[in-house]
Amino acid sequence: MKLGSIDVPNQLLIDGQWQDSSDGSVVKVENPANKKLLGEASSATVQDGLRAATAAQAAFPAWRKTNPRAKAEILRRCFELMIERKEIIAELIVLENGKPYSEAVAEVHYAAEFFRWFAEEAVRLPGHISTAPVTGRKIIEISEPIGVALLIAPWNLPAAMITRKVAPALAAGCTVVIKPASDTSFTALYLGQLMIDAGVPAGVVNIIPTTDHDVVSELIRDSAVRTISFTGSTRIGQLLMREAVDRVLRCSMELGGNAPFIVFDDADIDLAVSSAMIAKMRHNAEACTAANRFIVQRGVHDEFVQKFSQKMSELKVGSGMDPNTQVGPLASALALKGMETILEQAVANGARVVTGGSKGSDEGHYFLPTVLTGVEADSEILKTEIFGPIAPVIAFDTEQEAIEMANSVDVGLGSYIHTKDIARAMRVAEELEVGMVGVNTGIFSDPAAPFGGVKQSGIGREGGRHGILEFIETKYINVSWDS
């Protein structure tokens, strides 16, 4: 089908073939900038999902035996094609997701890097041989792909959250069934065609957008599926883990965040503010790594609030395809309603709006960048993953108080620290109950680094040298070759 001038698949990808849903059902995809129907994609039924798993299982033996260099070359070609087609993919992301075009281009580069990184990791799967100290027999450890992987991706980074999963899975020798977010079906399907164009064999990658919640449940119960990789809310992750427990499935879960952004008195405030803008507003503030709570030492609290609020108020809100836009619409009406509810509750509990605090144009799902002060330490907004352009600021006095505030929630994905004292930065970083820390920066995500959290922010790591391990089993062989 055509989206503007772009040819985009709108069917399911199963066993290398584009095909309609078995019952003709469709996913309706909306443009959040104008609330108009963007297009319709096939919506998989349970039967379709199980056929995708069967196709992946049938393709697995040949793919696992494909030599590592051949797999690496295919992944490298995926990287090259993403860069060649970055403008097309970025436009699709903007149309479905709403984020500004510049942010979408940045996402495509980030997403493509996972193909390049894991192309290099595909030829370096871990293995080891040693001699048992008592028996003298040989201990051989080899890496084997776990099998068919069910990959469940969110809507907020519709390209990167797929490539961060599919690239290591393919590099490890696994085959996959991808269930993308229905709101961003077309980006996922376009990537499916791109992988076919890059040489991925039929059945190795299957993509099934769906609005039927039973599809995932049945796939978890299906014997073909051996592992699940999910990115999304903690609540949904918990439900999936409960379903997976009966089959003792390997689960990799990248779940909710509530990142504290800690600013100490000795910080470079201008740098802290510029970092805060990135940490909060990157990808429309709809990111699990987004700074959620701004914990600022009292001596610089007012200066930080003044400068931060000024920068937030200057952001241009509008359609993501407008080159001047810095903040696009939120991805859905539900997301917009969430911002309104969060703000109402915060103000009712004593928070003061410094800037923003309302919807933007009614043409789309717009919400103005907002800064709040007067937030009490026990406020509900500080316990909530906001996932939007609302930034609550709270003052603290001592280092220990900041650490306690930061660690007071049940999730621990990422955190940000601003201070000129590197000893303090390292000391606090070690005390924070999170999986990732950015020091004097507003961004820590990197394909070459392990991504993941602690507590209820998930299990496992994506990216870096760790990402491929989520799709590998270690086999131990004991042997003697002495005569």
PDB file of C-alpha atoms in Angstrom, residues 7-167:
ATOM      1  CA  ASP A   7       5.366   1.721  -0.613  1.00  0.00           C
ATOM      2  CA  VAL A   8       4.706  -0.133   2.639  1.00  0.00           C
ATOM      3  CA  PRO A   9       3.617  -3.743   3.194  1.00  0.00           C
ATOM      4  CA  ASN A  10       0.333  -4.001   5.055  1.00  0.00           C
ATOM      5  CA  GLN A  11       0.058  -7.768   5.397  1.00  0.00           C
ATOM      6  CA  LEU A  12       1.488 -10.325   7.794  1.00  0.00           C
ATOM      7  CA  LEU A  13       4.964 -11.674   7.062  1.00  0.00           C
ATOM      8  CA  ILE A  14       4.891 -15.450   7.580  1.00  0.00           C
ATOM      9  CA  ASP A  15       7.443 -17.864   6.128  1.00  0.00           C
ATOM     10  CA  GLY A  16       8.777 -15.251   3.737  1.00  0.00           C
ATOM     11  CA  GLN A  17       5.336 -14.470   2.257  1.00  0.00           C
ATOM     12  CA  TRP A  18       3.095 -11.440   2.669  1.00  0.00           C
ATOM     13  CA  GLN A  19      -0.419 -12.618   3.465  1.00  0.00           C
ATOM     14  CA  ASP A  20      -3.721 -11.367   4.839  1.00  0.00           C
ATOM     15  CA  SER A  21      -5.048 -12.302   8.221  1.00  0.00           C
ATOM     16  CA  SER A  22      -6.866 -15.629   8.158  1.00  0.00           C
ATOM     17  CA  ASP A  23     -10.136 -13.924   9.127  1.00  0.00           C
ATOM     18  CA  GLY A  24      -9.577 -10.652   7.244  1.00  0.00           C
ATOM     19  CA  SER A  25      -9.262  -8.553  10.418  1.00  0.00           C
ATOM     20  CA  VAL A  26      -7.148  -5.389  10.357  1.00  0.00           C
ATOM     21  CA  VAL A  27      -5.204  -3.041  12.619  1.00  0.00           C
ATOM     22  CA  LYS A  28      -6.228   0.595  12.161  1.00  0.00           C
ATOM     23  CA  VAL A  29      -3.241   2.935  12.446  1.00  0.00           C
ATOM     24  CA  GLU A  30      -3.844   6.596  13.262  1.00  0.00           C
ATOM     25  CA  ASN A  31      -1.730   9.654  12.554  1.00  0.00           C
ATOM     26  CA  PRO A  32      -1.414  11.299  15.996  1.00  0.00           C
ATOM     27  CA  ALA A  33      -0.731  14.710  14.443  1.00  0.00           C
ATOM     28  CA  ASN A  34      -4.237  14.991  12.999  1.00  0.00           C
ATOM     29  CA  LYS A  35      -6.165  12.011  14.450  1.00  0.00           C
ATOM     30  CA  LYS A  36      -6.892  10.762  10.923  1.00  0.00           C
ATOM     31  CA  LEU A  37      -6.697   7.157   9.768  1.00  0.00           C
ATOM     32  CA  LEU A  38      -3.256   6.560   8.332  1.00  0.00           C
ATOM     33  CA  GLY A  39      -3.971   3.085   7.002  1.00  0.00           C
ATOM     34  CA  GLU A  40      -4.914  -0.478   7.818  1.00  0.00           C
ATOM     35  CA  ALA A  41      -2.646  -3.481   8.291  1.00  0.00           C
ATOM     36  CA  SER A  42      -3.607  -7.123   8.644  1.00  0.00           C
ATOM     37  CA  SER A  43      -4.235  -8.189  12.234  1.00  0.00           C
ATOM     38  CA  ALA A  44      -3.033 -11.688  13.063  1.00  0.00           C
ATOM     39  CA  THR A  45      -5.360 -14.273  14.555  1.00  0.00           C
ATOM     40  CA  VAL A  46      -4.217 -17.010  16.923  1.00  0.00           C
ATOM     41  CA  GLN A  47      -4.062 -19.331  13.912  1.00  0.00           C
ATOM     42  CA  ASP A  48      -1.792 -16.861  12.100  1.00  0.00           C
ATOM     43  CA  GLY A  49       0.466 -16.532  15.113  1.00  0.00           C
ATOM     44  CA  LEU A  50       0.866 -20.291  15.438  1.00  0.00           C
ATOM     45  CA  ARG A  51       1.646 -20.578  11.712  1.00  0.00           C
ATOM     46  CA  ALA A  52       4.359 -17.940  12.180  1.00  0.00           C
ATOM     47  CA  ALA A  53       5.866 -19.945  15.049  1.00  0.00           C
ATOM     48  CA  THR A  54       5.759 -23.123  12.973  1.00  0.00           C
ATOM     49  CA  ALA A  55       7.513 -21.321  10.107  1.00  0.00           C
ATOM     50  CA  ALA A  56      10.196 -20.030  12.466  1.00  0.00           C
ATOM     51  CA  GLN A  57      10.684 -23.510  13.916  1.00  0.00           C
ATOM     52  CA  ALA A  58      11.015 -25.029  10.429  1.00  0.00           C
ATOM     53  CA  ALA A  59      13.593 -22.394   9.430  1.00  0.00           C
ATOM     54  CA  PHE A  60      15.638 -22.797  12.600  1.00  0.00           C
ATOM     55  CA  PRO A  61      17.811 -25.853  11.752  1.00  0.00           C
ATOM     56  CA  ALA A  62      19.196 -24.308   8.562  1.00  0.00           C
ATOM     57  CA  TRP A  63      19.674 -20.856  10.092  1.00  0.00           C
ATOM     58  CA  ARG A  64      21.480 -22.169  13.176  1.00  0.00           C
ATOM     59  CA  LYS A  65      23.908 -24.042  10.884  1.00  0.00           C
ATOM     60  CA  THR A  66      24.518 -21.048   8.654  1.00  0.00           C
ATOM     61  CA  ASN A  67      28.113 -20.079   9.234  1.00  0.00           C
ATOM     62  CA  PRO A  68      28.657 -17.024  11.441  1.00  0.00           C
ATOM     63  CA  ARG A  69      30.252 -14.955   8.695  1.00  0.00           C
ATOM     64  CA  ALA A  70      27.257 -15.448   6.403  1.00  0.00           C
ATOM     65  CA  LYS A  71      24.893 -14.363   9.177  1.00  0.00           C
ATOM     66  CA  ALA A  72      27.125 -11.386   9.887  1.00  0.00           C
ATOM     67  CA  GLU A  73      27.087 -10.299   6.243  1.00  0.00           C
ATOM     68  CA  ILE A  74      23.286 -10.358   6.161  1.00  0.00           C
ATOM     69  CA  LEU A  75      23.097  -8.277   9.342  1.00  0.00           C
ATOM     70  CA  ARG A  76      25.646  -5.855   7.917  1.00  0.00           C
ATOM     71  CA  ARG A  77      23.485  -5.510   4.800  1.00  0.00           C
ATOM     72  CA  CYS A  78      20.474  -4.753   7.027  1.00  0.00           C
ATOM     73  CA  PHE A  79      22.514  -1.918   8.561  1.00  0.00           C
ATOM     74  CA  GLU A  80      23.453  -0.567   5.144  1.00  0.00           C
ATOM     75  CA  LEU A  81      19.891  -0.662   3.857  1.00  0.00           C
ATOM     76  CA  MET A  82      18.583   1.140   6.938  1.00  0.00           C
ATOM     77  CA  ILE A  83      21.059   3.961   6.391  1.00  0.00           C
ATOM     78  CA  GLU A  84      20.230   4.092   2.656  1.00  0.00           C
ATOM     79  CA  ARG A  85      16.506   4.282   3.443  1.00  0.00           C
ATOM     80  CA  LYS A  86      16.694   6.387   6.593  1.00  0.00           C
ATOM     81  CA  GLU A  87      14.454   9.167   5.243  1.00  0.00           C
ATOM     82  CA  ILE A  88      11.712   6.672   4.344  1.00  0.00           C
ATOM     83  CA  ILE A  89      11.850   4.905   7.704  1.00  0.00           C
ATOM     84  CA  ALA A  90      11.971   8.221   9.574  1.00  0.00           C
ATOM     85  CA  GLU A  91       8.882   9.463   7.763  1.00  0.00           C
ATOM     86  CA  LEU A  92       7.013   6.269   8.655  1.00  0.00           C
ATOM     87  CA  ILE A  93       7.980   6.706  12.304  1.00  0.00           C
ATOM     88  CA  VAL A  94       6.724  10.311  12.302  1.00  0.00           C
ATOM     89  CA  LEU A  95       3.437   9.370  10.618  1.00  0.00           C
ATOM     90  CA  GLU A  96       2.698   6.570  13.099  1.00  0.00           C
ATOM     91  CA  ASN A  97       4.380   7.768  16.284  1.00  0.00           C
ATOM     92  CA  GLY A  98       4.301  11.560  16.054  1.00  0.00           C
ATOM     93  CA  LYS A  99       7.848  12.390  17.132  1.00  0.00           C
ATOM     94  CA  PRO A 100       9.713  15.177  15.278  1.00  0.00           C
ATOM     95  CA  TYR A 101      11.392  14.157  12.033  1.00  0.00           C
ATOM     96  CA  SER A 102      14.870  14.937  13.395  1.00  0.00           C
ATOM     97  CA  GLU A 103      14.234  12.593  16.321  1.00  0.00           C
ATOM     98  CA  ALA A 104      12.972   9.922  13.935  1.00  0.00           C
ATOM     99  CA  VAL A 105      16.140  10.164  11.831  1.00  0.00           C
ATOM    100  CA  ALA A 106      18.192   9.854  15.012  1.00  0.00           C
ATOM    101  CA  GLU A 107      16.193   6.756  15.938  1.00  0.00           C
ATOM    102  CA  VAL A 108      16.892   5.164  12.545  1.00  0.00           C
ATOM    103  CA  HIS A 109      20.645   5.670  13.002  1.00  0.00           C
ATOM    104  CA  TYR A 110      20.423   4.217  16.520  1.00  0.00           C
ATOM    105  CA  ALA A 111      18.320   1.293  15.281  1.00  0.00           C
ATOM    106  CA  ALA A 112      20.666   0.551  12.389  1.00  0.00           C
ATOM    107  CA  GLU A 113      23.645   0.401  14.744  1.00  0.00           C
ATOM    108  CA  PHE A 114      22.223  -2.737  16.372  1.00  0.00           C
ATOM    109  CA  PHE A 115      22.493  -4.529  13.045  1.00  0.00           C
ATOM    110  CA  ARG A 116      26.080  -3.359  12.631  1.00  0.00           C
ATOM    111  CA  TRP A 117      27.068  -4.160  16.229  1.00  0.00           C
ATOM    112  CA  PHE A 118      25.604  -7.669  16.223  1.00  0.00           C
ATOM    113  CA  ALA A 119      26.993  -8.358  12.756  1.00  0.00           C
ATOM    114  CA  GLU A 120      30.347  -8.037  14.493  1.00  0.00           C
ATOM    115  CA  GLU A 121      29.245 -10.081  17.515  1.00  0.00           C
ATOM    116  CA  ALA A 122      27.894 -12.922  15.335  1.00  0.00           C
ATOM    117  CA  VAL A 123      31.445 -14.094  14.592  1.00  0.00           C
ATOM    118  CA  ARG A 124      32.519 -13.926  18.237  1.00  0.00           C
ATOM    119  CA  LEU A 125      30.131 -16.234  20.063  1.00  0.00           C
ATOM    120  CA  PRO A 126      31.678 -17.328  23.360  1.00  0.00           C
ATOM    121  CA  GLY A 127      33.328 -20.733  23.751  1.00  0.00           C
ATOM    122  CA  HIS A 128      35.929 -22.165  26.106  1.00  0.00           C
ATOM    123  CA  ILE A 129      38.042 -25.247  26.664  1.00  0.00           C
ATOM    124  CA  SER A 130      39.870 -26.175  29.864  1.00  0.00           C
ATOM    125  CA  THR A 131      41.207 -29.180  31.753  1.00  0.00           C
ATOM    126  CA  ALA A 132      39.366 -30.502  34.788  1.00  0.00           C
ATOM    127  CA  PRO A 133      41.842 -30.170  37.694  1.00  0.00           C
ATOM    128  CA  VAL A 134      41.037 -33.568  39.285  1.00  0.00           C
ATOM    129  CA  THR A 135      40.231 -35.924  36.395  1.00  0.00           C
ATOM    130  CA  GLY A 136      42.319 -34.321  33.698  1.00  0.00           C
ATOM    131  CA  ARG A 137      39.427 -34.645  31.294  1.00  0.00           C
ATOM    132  CA  LYS A 138      38.563 -31.780  28.968  1.00  0.00           C
ATOM    133  CA  ILE A 139      35.784 -29.325  29.759  1.00  0.00           C
ATOM    134  CA  ILE A 140      34.408 -27.878  26.543  1.00  0.00           C
ATOM    135  CA  GLU A 141      31.838 -25.060  26.601  1.00  0.00           C
ATOM    136  CA  ILE A 142      30.033 -24.152  23.382  1.00  0.00           C
ATOM    137  CA  SER A 143      27.301 -21.607  22.566  1.00  0.00           C
ATOM    138  CA  GLU A 144      24.069 -22.773  20.947  1.00  0.00           C
ATOM    139  CA  PRO A 145      21.049 -20.702  19.850  1.00  0.00           C
ATOM    140  CA  ILE A 146      18.094 -21.197  22.143  1.00  0.00           C
ATOM    141  CA  GLY A 147      15.552 -21.604  19.302  1.00  0.00           C
ATOM    142  CA  VAL A 148      12.481 -19.653  18.261  1.00  0.00           C
ATOM    143  CA  ALA A 149      12.279 -16.254  19.977  1.00  0.00           C
ATOM    144  CA  LEU A 150       9.059 -14.313  20.478  1.00  0.00           C
ATOM    145  CA  LEU A 151       9.938 -10.611  20.277  1.00  0.00           C
ATOM    146  CA  ILE A 152       7.348  -8.125  21.560  1.00  0.00           C
ATOM    147  CA  ALA A 153       8.156  -4.499  20.768  1.00  0.00           C
ATOM    148  CA  PRO A 154       6.595  -1.185  21.921  1.00  0.00           C
ATOM    149  CA  TRP A 155       5.403   1.860  19.964  1.00  0.00           C
ATOM    150  CA  ASN A 156       7.718   4.553  21.344  1.00  0.00           C
ATOM    151  CA  LEU A 157      10.824   3.596  19.343  1.00  0.00           C
ATOM    152  CA  PRO A 158       9.183   1.437  16.685  1.00  0.00           C
ATOM    153  CA  ALA A 159      12.372   0.783  14.707  1.00  0.00           C
ATOM    154  CA  ALA A 160      15.033   0.644  17.426  1.00  0.00           C
ATOM    155  CA  MET A 161      13.096  -1.588  19.810  1.00  0.00           C
ATOM    156  CA  ILE A 162      12.752  -4.165  17.040  1.00  0.00           C
ATOM    157  CA  THR A 163      16.367  -4.075  15.837  1.00  0.00           C
ATOM    158  CA  ARG A 164      17.674  -4.202  19.413  1.00  0.00           C
ATOM    159  CA  LYS A 165      15.972  -7.595  19.715  1.00  0.00           C
ATOM    160  CA  VAL A 166      16.065  -9.097  16.229  1.00  0.00           C
ATOM    161  CA  ALA A 167      19.737  -8.354  15.521  1.00  0.00           C
TER     162      ALA A 167
END
